[in-house]
Short mmCIF file of C-alpha atoms in Angstrom, two decimals:
data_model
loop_
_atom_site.label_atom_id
_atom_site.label_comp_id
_atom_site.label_asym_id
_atom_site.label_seq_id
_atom_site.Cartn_x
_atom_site.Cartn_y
_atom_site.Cartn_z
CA UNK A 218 -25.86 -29.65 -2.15
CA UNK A 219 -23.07 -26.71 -2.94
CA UNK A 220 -19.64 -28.50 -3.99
CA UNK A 221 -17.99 -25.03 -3.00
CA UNK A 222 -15.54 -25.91 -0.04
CA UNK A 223 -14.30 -23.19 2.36
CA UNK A 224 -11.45 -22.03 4.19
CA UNK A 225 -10.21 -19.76 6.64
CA UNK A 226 -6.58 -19.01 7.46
CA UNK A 227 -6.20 -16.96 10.28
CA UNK A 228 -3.11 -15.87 12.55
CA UNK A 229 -1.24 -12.30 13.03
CA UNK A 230 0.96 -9.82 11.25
CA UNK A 231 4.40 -11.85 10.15
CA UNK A 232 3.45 -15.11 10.64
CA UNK A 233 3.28 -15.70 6.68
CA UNK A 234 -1.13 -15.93 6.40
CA UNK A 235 -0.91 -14.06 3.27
CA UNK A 236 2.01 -16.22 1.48
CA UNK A 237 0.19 -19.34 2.41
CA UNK A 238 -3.07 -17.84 1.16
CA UNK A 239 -1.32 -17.04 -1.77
CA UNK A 240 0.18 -20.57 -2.22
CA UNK A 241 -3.53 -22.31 -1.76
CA UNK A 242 -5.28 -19.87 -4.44
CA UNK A 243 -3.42 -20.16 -6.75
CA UNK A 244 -2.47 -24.47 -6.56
CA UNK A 245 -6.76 -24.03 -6.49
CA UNK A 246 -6.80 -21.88 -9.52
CA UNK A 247 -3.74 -23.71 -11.63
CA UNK A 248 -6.15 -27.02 -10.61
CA UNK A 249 -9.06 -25.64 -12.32
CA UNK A 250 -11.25 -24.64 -9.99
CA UNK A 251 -13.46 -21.52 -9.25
CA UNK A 252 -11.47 -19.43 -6.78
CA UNK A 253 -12.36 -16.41 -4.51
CA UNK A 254 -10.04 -14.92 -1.90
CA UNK A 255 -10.54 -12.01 0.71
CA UNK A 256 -8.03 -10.94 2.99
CA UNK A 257 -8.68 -8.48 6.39
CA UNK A 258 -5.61 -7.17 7.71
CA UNK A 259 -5.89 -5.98 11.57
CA UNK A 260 -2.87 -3.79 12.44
CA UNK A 261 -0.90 -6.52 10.32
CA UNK A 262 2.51 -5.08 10.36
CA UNK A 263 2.54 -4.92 14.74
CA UNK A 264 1.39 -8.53 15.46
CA UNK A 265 -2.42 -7.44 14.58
CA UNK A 266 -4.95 -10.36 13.56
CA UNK A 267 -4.59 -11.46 9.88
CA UNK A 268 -7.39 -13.40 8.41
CA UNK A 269 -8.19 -14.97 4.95
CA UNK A 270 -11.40 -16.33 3.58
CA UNK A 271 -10.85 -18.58 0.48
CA UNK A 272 -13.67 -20.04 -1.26
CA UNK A 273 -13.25 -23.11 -4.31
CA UNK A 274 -15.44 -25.27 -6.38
CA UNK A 275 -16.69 -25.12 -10.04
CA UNK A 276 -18.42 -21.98 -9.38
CA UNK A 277 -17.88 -19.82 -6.34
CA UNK A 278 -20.17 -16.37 -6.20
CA UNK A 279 -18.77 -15.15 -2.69
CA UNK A 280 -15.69 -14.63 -1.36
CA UNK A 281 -16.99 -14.08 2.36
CA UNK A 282 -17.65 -17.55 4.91
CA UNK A 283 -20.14 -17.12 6.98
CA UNK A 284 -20.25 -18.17 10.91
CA UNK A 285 -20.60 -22.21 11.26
CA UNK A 286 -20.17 -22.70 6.98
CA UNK A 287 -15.91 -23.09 6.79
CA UNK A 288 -14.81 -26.82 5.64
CA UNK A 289 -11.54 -26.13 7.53
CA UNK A 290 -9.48 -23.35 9.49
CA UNK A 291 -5.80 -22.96 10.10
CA UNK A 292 -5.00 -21.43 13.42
CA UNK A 293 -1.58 -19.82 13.03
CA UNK A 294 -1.79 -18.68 16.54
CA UNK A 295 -3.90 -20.53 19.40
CA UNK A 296 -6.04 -17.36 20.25
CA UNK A 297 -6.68 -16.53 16.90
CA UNK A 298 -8.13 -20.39 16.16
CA UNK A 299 -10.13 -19.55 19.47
CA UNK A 300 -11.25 -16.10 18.43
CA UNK A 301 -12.29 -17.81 15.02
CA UNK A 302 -13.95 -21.50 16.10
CA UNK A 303 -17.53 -20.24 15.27
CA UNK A 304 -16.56 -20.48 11.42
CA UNK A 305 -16.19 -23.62 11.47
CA UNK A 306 -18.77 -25.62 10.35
CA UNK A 307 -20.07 -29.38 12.71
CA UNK A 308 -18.29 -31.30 10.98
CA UNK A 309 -15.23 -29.23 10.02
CA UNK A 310 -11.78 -29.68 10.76
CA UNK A 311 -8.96 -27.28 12.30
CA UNK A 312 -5.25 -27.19 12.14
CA UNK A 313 -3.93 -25.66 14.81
CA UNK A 314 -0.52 -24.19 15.74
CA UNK A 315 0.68 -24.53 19.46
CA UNK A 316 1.78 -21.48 19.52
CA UNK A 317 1.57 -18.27 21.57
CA UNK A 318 1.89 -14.85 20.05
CA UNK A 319 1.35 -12.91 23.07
CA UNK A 320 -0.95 -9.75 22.11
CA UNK A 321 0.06 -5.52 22.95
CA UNK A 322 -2.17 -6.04 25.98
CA UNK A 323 -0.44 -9.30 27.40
CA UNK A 324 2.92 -7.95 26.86
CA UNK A 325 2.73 -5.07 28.54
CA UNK A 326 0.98 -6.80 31.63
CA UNK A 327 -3.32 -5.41 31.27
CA UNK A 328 -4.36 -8.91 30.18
CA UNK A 329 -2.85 -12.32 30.34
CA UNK A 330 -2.98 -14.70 27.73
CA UNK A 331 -5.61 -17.86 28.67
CA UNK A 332 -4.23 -21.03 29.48
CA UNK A 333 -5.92 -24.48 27.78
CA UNK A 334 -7.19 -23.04 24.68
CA UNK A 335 -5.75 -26.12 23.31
CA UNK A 336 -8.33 -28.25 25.03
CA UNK A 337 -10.79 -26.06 24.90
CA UNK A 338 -10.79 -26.43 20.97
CA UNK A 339 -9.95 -29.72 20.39
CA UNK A 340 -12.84 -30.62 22.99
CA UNK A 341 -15.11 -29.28 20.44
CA UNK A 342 -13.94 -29.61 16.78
CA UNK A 343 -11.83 -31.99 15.02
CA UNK A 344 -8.31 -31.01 15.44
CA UNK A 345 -4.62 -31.44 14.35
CA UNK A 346 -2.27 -29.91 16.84
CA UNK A 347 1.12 -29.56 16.64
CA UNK A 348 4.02 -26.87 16.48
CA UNK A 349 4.71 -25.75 13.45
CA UNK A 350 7.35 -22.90 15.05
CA UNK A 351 9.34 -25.97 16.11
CA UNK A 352 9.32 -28.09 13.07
CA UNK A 353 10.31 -25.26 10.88
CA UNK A 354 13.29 -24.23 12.99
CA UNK A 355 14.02 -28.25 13.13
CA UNK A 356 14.19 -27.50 8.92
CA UNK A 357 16.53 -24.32 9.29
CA UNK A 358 14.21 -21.46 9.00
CA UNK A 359 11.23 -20.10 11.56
CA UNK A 360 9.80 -18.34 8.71
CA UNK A 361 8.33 -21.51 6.70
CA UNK A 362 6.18 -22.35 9.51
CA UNK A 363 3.38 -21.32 7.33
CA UNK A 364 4.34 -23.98 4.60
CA UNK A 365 3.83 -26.38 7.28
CA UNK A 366 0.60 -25.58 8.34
CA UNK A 367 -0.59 -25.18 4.55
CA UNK A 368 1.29 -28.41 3.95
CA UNK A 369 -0.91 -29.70 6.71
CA UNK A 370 -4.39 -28.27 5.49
CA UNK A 371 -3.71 -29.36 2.40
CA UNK A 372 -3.92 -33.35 3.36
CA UNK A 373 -6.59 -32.14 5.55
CA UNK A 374 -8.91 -30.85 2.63
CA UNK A 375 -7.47 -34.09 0.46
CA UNK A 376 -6.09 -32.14 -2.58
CA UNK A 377 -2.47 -33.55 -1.74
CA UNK A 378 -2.72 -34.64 -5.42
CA UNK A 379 -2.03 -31.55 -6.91
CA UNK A 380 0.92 -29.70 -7.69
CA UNK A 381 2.09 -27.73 -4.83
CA UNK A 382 5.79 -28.08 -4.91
CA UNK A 383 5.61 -26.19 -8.50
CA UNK A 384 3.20 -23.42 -6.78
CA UNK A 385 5.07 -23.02 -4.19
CA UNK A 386 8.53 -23.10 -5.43
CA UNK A 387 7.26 -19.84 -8.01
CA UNK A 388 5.48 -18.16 -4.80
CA UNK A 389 9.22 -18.46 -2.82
CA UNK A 390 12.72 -16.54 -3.53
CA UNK A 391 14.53 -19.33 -4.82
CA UNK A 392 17.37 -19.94 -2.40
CA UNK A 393 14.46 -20.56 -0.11
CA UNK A 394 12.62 -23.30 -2.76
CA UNK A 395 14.06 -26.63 -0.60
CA UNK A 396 13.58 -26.06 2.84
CA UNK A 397 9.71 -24.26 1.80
CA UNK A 398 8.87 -27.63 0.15
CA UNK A 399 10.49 -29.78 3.28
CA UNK A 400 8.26 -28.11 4.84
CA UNK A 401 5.00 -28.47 2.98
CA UNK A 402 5.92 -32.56 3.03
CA UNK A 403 5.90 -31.76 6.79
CA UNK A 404 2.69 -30.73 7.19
CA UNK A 405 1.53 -33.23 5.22
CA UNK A 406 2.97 -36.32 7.71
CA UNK A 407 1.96 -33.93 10.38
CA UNK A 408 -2.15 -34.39 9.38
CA UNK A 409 -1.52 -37.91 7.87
#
C-alpha cells in the first residue's frame, strides 16, 4: 500500500492556484517529504482553467494523478471542482469554493453557467463548502482567498502540524504576512 498522498488544486487564471501550490510544496518539502509538482496553465492570464497536481510521501516517482487516485482537491471555482470530480479518489475529500467565475462563453451570453453544482458534488464526494471570496474580504483583502482554501486543505489532509505560517510568510510580500496567515487559520476553522 503506496504512502504517496495526492492533490489537485484547481481554479482559473488570478485566483492565486499557483501561490497556494507554491505554499503546499514547499511546507511538504521543508517537512521532509518526497515532493513532485506539475502545473497546466489554460489561457491563465484571461480567467482560463489553472490546475496543479502535487504528489508527497517518502518517495514520489510521478508528478501526474491519475482519474479516481487524488487524496483531496481544492475547487477554487465551483465549475472547475465539477469539471475535475473524476480525480478524486472514493474515499477522497474536496474543498470547495462557492464561488462563480463566470467563463468567456457565459459572459458574453452563448452558454449559461449551471445552477446546483454545489449539490451535485457534495451529493457524491465528501465536501467542505464555504466562501472563501467572502471570508477573505471579511480579513481586508480578496486576494488571500487562496490562503484560505490552502488553510482549509491543509486540516483536511491533517498536516496542520507543520510550519505553514513560516512558509507562507517567505512565499508573501511582507506587508501582506498578517492578513495571509489570518487567513490560513481561517481555513483551518473553516474544515475543523
Amino acid at each position: 500500500m503506496s504512502s504517496t498522498k495526492s492533490i489537485l488544486l484547481v481554479g482559473v487564471g488570478g485566483q492565486g492556484t499557483i501561490l497556494a501550490s507554491r505554499v503546499l510544496t514547499k511546507g511538504l518539502v521543508a517537512a521532509g517529504y518526497d515532493v513532485k509538482m506539475s502545473e497546466i496553465h489554460g489561457m491563465s492570464q484571461r480567467g482560463g482553467s489553472v490546475s496543479t497536481q502535487i504528489r508527497f510521501g517518502e518517495k514520489v516517482y510521478s508528478p501526474i494523478i491519475g482519474r479516481g487516485t487524488a487524496d483531496a482537491i481544492v475547487a477554487f471555482e465551483q465549475m472547475e471542482g465539477l469539471r475535475y470530480i473524476d480525480f478524486l479518489k472514493v474515499d477522497g475529500m474536496m474543498v470547495i469554493n462557492d464561488y462563480r467565475q463566470p467563463s468567456l462563453p457565459v459572459m458574453i451570453g452563448d452558454a449559461e453557467y449551471p445552477d446546483g453544482i454545489i449539490d451535485e458534488l457534495s451529493s457524491k464526494v465528501k465536501t467542505v463548502v464555504f466562501d472563501a471570496a467572502d471570508v477573505a474580504n471579511s480579513i481586508g483583502n480578496l486576494k488571500v482567498q487562496n490562503i484560505v482554501l490552502l488553510g482549509a486543505l491543509i486540516k483536511v489532509i491533517g498536516l496542520e502540524n507543520l510550519e505553514w505560517e513560516a512558509i507562507i510568510s517567505l512565499e508573501v510580500p511582507p506587508k501582506f504576512k498578517d492578513m495571509n496567515i489570518e487567513a490560513y487559520h481561517k481555513g483551518l476553522e473553516l474544515a475543523s
